[in-house]
Coordinates of C-alpha atoms in Angstrom, one line a residue:
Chain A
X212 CA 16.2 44.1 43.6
X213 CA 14.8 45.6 40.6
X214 CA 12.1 48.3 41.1
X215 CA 9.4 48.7 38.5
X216 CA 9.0 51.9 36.2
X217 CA 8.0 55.2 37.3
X218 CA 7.4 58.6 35.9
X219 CA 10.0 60.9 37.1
X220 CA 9.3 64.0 35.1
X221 CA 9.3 63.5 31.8
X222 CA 11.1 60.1 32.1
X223 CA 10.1 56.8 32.6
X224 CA 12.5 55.2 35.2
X225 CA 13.4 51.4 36.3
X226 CA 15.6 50.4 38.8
X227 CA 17.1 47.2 37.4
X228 CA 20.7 46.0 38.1
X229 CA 23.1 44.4 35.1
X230 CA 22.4 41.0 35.3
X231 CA 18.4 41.8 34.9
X232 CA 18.9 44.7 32.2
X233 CA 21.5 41.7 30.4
X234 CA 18.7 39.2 30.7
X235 CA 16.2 41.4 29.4
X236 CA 19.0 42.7 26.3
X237 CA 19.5 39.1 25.4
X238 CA 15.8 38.8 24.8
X239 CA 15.7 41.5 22.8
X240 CA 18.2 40.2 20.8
X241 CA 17.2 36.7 20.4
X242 CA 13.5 38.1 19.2
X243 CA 15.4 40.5 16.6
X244 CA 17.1 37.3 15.3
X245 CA 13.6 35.5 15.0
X246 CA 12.0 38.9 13.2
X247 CA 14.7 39.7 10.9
X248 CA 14.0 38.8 7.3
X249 CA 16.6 36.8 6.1
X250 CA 17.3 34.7 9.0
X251 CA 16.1 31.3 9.3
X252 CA 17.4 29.6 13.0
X253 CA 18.8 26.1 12.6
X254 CA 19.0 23.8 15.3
X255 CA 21.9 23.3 17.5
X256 CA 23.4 26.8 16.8
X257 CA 22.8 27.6 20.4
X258 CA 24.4 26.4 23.3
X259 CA 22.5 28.1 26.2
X260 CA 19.5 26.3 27.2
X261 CA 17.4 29.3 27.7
X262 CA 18.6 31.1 24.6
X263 CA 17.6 28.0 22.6
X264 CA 13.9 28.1 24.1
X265 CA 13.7 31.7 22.6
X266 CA 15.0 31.2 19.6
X267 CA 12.8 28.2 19.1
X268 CA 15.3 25.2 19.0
X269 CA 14.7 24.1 22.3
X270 CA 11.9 21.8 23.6
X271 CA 9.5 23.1 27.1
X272 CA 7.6 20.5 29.3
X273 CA 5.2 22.6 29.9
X274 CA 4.4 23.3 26.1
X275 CA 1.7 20.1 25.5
X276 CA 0.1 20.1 21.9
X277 CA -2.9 18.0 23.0
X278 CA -4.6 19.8 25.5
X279 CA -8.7 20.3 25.6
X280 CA -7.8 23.5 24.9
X281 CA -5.8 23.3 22.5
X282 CA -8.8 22.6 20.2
X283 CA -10.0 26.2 20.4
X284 CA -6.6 27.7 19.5
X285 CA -7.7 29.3 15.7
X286 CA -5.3 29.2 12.4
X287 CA -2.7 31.9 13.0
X288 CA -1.3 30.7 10.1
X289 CA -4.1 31.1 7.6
X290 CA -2.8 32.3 4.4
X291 CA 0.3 31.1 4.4
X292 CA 1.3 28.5 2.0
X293 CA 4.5 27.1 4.4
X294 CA 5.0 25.8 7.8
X295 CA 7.2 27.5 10.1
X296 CA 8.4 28.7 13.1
X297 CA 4.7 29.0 15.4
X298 CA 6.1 32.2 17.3
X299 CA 6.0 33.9 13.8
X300 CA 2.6 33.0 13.3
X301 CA 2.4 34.5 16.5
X302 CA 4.2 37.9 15.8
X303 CA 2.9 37.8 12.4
X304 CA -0.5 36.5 12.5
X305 CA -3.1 35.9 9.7
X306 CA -4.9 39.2 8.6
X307 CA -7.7 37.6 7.6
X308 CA -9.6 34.6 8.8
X309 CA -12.4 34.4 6.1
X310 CA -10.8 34.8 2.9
X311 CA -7.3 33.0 2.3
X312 CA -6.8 34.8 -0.7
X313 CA -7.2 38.2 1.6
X314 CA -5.0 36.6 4.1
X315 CA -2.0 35.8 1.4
X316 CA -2.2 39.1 -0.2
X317 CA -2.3 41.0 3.1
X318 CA 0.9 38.9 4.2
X319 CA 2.7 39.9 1.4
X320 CA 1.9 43.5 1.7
X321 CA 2.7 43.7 5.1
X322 CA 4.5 41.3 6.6
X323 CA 8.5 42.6 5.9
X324 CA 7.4 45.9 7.3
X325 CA 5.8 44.6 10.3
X326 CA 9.3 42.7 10.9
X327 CA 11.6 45.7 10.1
X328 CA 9.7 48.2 12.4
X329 CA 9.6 45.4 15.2
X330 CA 13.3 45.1 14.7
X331 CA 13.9 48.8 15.1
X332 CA 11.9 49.1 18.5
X333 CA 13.8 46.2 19.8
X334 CA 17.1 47.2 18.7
X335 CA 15.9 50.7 20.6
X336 CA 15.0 49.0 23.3
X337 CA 18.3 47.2 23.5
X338 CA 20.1 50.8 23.6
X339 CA 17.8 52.1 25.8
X340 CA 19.2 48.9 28.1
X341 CA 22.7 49.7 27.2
X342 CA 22.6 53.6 27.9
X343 CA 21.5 52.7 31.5
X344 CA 24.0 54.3 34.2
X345 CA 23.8 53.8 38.1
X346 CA 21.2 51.1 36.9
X347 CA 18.6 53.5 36.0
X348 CA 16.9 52.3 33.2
X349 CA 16.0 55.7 31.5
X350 CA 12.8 55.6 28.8
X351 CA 11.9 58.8 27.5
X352 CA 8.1 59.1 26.4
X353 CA 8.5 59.3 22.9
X354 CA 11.2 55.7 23.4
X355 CA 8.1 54.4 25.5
X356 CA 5.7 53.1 22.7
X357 CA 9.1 51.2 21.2
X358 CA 10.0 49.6 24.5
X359 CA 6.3 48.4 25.3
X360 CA 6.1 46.6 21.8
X361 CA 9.5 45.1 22.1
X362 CA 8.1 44.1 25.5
X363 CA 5.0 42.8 24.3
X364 CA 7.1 41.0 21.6
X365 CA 9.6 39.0 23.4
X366 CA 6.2 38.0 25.7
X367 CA 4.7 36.3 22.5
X368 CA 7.4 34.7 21.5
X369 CA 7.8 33.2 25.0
X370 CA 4.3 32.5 25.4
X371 CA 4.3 30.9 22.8
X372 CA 7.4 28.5 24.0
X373 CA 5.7 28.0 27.3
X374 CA 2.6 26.6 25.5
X375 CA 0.0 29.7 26.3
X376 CA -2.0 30.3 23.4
X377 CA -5.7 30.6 25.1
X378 CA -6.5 32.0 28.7
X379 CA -7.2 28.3 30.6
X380 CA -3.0 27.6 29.1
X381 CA -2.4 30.0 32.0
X382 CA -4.2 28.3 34.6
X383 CA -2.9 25.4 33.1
X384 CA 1.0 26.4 33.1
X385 CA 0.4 28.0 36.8
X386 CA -0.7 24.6 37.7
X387 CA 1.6 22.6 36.2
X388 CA 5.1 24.7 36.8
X389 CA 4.6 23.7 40.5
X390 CA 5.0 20.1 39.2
X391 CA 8.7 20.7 37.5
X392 CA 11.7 20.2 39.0
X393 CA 13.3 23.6 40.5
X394 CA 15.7 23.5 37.3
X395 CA 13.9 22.6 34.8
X396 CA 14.4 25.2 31.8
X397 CA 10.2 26.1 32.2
X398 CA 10.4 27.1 35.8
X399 CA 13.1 29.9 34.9
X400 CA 11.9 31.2 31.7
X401 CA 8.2 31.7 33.4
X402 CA 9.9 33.5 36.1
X403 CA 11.5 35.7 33.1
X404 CA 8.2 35.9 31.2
X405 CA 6.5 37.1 35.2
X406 CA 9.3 39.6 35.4
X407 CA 8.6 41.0 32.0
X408 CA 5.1 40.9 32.3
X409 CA 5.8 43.3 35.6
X410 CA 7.8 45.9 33.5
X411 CA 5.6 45.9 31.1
X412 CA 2.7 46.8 33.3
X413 CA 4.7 49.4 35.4
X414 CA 5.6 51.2 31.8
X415 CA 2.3 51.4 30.5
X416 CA 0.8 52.8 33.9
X417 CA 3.9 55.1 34.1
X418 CA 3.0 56.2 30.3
X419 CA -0.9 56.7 30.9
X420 CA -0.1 58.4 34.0
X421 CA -1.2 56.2 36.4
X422 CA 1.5 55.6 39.2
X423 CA -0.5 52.6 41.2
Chain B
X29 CA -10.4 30.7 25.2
X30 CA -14.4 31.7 25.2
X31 CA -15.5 32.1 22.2
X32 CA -18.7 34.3 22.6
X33 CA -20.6 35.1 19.3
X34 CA -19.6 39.0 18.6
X35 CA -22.9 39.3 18.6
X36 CA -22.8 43.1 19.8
X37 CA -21.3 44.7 17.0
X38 CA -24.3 47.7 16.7
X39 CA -23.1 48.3 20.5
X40 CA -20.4 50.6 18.8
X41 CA -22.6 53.4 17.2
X42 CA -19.6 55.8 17.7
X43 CA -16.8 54.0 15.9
X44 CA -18.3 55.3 12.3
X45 CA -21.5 54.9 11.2
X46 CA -22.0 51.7 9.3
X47 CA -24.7 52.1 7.0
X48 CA -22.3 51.7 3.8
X49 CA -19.4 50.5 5.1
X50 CA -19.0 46.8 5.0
X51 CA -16.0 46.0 6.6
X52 CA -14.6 45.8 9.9
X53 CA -11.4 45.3 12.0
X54 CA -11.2 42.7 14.7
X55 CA -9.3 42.2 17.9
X56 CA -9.4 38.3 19.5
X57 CA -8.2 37.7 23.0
X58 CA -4.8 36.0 23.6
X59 CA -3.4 35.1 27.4
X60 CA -0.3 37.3 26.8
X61 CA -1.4 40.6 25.9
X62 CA -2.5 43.0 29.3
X63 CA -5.6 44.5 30.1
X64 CA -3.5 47.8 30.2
X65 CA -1.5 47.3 27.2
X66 CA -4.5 46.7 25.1
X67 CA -6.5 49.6 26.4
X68 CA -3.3 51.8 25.6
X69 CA -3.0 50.8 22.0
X70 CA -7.1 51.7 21.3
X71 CA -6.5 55.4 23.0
X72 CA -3.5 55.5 21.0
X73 CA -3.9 54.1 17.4
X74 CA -7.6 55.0 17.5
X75 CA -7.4 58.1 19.9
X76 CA -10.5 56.7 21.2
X77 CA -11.5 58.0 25.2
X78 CA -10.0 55.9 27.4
X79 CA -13.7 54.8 28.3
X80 CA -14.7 53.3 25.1
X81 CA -11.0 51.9 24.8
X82 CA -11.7 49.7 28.3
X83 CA -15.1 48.7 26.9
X84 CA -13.7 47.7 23.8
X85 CA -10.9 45.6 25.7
X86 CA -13.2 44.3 28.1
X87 CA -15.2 43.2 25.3
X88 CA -12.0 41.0 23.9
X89 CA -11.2 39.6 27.0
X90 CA -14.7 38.4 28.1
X91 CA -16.0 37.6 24.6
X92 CA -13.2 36.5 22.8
X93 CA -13.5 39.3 20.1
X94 CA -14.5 42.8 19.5
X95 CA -15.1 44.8 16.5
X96 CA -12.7 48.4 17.2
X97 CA -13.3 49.5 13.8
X98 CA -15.4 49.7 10.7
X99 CA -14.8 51.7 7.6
X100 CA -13.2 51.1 4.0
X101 CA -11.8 47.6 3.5
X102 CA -8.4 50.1 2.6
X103 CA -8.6 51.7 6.1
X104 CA -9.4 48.3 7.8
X105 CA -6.1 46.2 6.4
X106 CA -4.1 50.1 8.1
X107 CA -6.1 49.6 11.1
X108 CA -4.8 45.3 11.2
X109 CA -1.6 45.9 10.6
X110 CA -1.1 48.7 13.0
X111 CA -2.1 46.5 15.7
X112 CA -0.7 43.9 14.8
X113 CA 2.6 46.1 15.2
X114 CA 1.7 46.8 18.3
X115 CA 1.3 42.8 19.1
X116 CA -2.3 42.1 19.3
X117 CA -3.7 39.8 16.7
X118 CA -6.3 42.0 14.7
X119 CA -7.6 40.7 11.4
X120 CA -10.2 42.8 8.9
X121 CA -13.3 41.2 7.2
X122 CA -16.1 42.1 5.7
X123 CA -18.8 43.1 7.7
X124 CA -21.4 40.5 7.2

């Protein structure tokens, strides 16, 4: 049973066995895919189920286009002159909702560094992950700000594949995820996105110094 | 997600004083990003007190948006694209 992060001097410590820390790994991984420059996913080029939802090639039940609030949901894409993948919009949102011409030129400026330093706290994360021993899942403070973006990162991108793009999406998702079938490909991933959510919290109240 | 006119923004006297500087930087709410999280980021990319930072994310979360900065367009597009680093969606206009 995985226990949340704590300070312990001047580390930031989570108990978390292999299976969780290879879960957790994966994600990272799958994100760096989706952030990295060049790399465009195809369809079909994953096999696992759950790996597929992450990298965007798989389809969610729970994630419903025509919901009443799905009217509210504003133009992350604004400013770009392409469609593509939503959870990029997502991770790489419009800078500016006014101007379009703002919004291009602040894309282009900053876009390819936003993806390289999100890369680099992910791939830290990941050897944060790896470095673990006696499942201790050792952060130092100055690795902490990395691990809470990559964090915050893979939680986007999986938001965004469960659907949740305004605050009644997660009433809506609570609502509807006791509907779905105990294996259905939705149940587990939320029950990934709740765990991450969890260490996510711990580390930034172990960070600000505020052990609850 | 509500919505709210950011109708407050002269509730921020202490972010810079904004006689002659027209532009902003915004924050809008999402369902992912934490209460915590987002109060973390404004102490540290702003270094603002951990008061104002809470304010400022309470204001996001209730109202849909808040304006955390407003200074030179230059230091306004630094200010989006920090935070949007850090995961929060953050866009920069002028202040009108």
């Amino acid at each position: 049973m995985a226990r949340a992060f704590a300070a312990d001097g001047e580390e930031l410590v989570a108990i978390m066995d292999e299976d969780e820390r290879a879960v957790v790994a994966g994600l990272c991984l799958q994100v760096m895919d989706l952030v990295a420059p060049a790399s465009a996913p195809t369809k079909g080029e994953s096999a696992d189920p759950f790996e597929a939802i992450v990298a965007g090639l798989g389809d969610l039940s729970t994630d419903t286009e025509d919901g009443a609030a799905g009217l509210e949901v504003p133009n992350r894409a604004f400013g770009l002159d392409h469609d593509r993948d939503p959870a990029l919009d997502r991770l790489f949102p419009t800078g500016n909702r006014e101007d379009e011409q703002e919004a291009a030129e602040f894309r282009r400026f900053t876009e390819q560094g936003l993806r390289q330093r999100k890369h680099q706290g992910l791939a830290t994360t990941v050897r944060t992950l790896e470095a673990a021993r006696d499942d201790r899942w050792v952060v130092t403070r100055p690795q902490a700000p990395a691990v809470l973006v990559a964090l915050t990162d893979i939680r986007l991108v999986m938001g965004e594949r469960l659907g949740l793009r305004t605050d009644e999406d997660a009433t809506r998702l609570e609502e509807l995820i006791e509907t779905l079938e105990a294996d259905d490909p939705a149940v587990f991933a939320l029950s990934v996105y709740d765990f991450l959510t969890w260490l996510q919290e711990s580390l930034t109240q172990a960070l600000m110094g505020e052990d609850e | 997600m509500s919505i709210a006119p950011a109708e407050q923004q002269t509730s921020e006297p202490d972010v810079v004083e904004a006689v002659d500087t027209p532009w902003i930087t915004l924050v809008w709410n999402d369902p992912v990003n934490l209460m915590s999280y987002v109060t973390w980021v404004f102490q540290t990319h702003f270094g603002y007190p951990k008061q104002h930072a809470e304010k400022l994310m309470m204001d996001v979360h209730l109202k849909g948006r808040a304006v955390v900065a407003t200074g030179p367009k230059e230091q306004m597009e630094v200010d989006t694209e920090a935070l949007q680093g850090y995961g929060l969606w953050a866009t920069f206009q002028k202040d009108t």
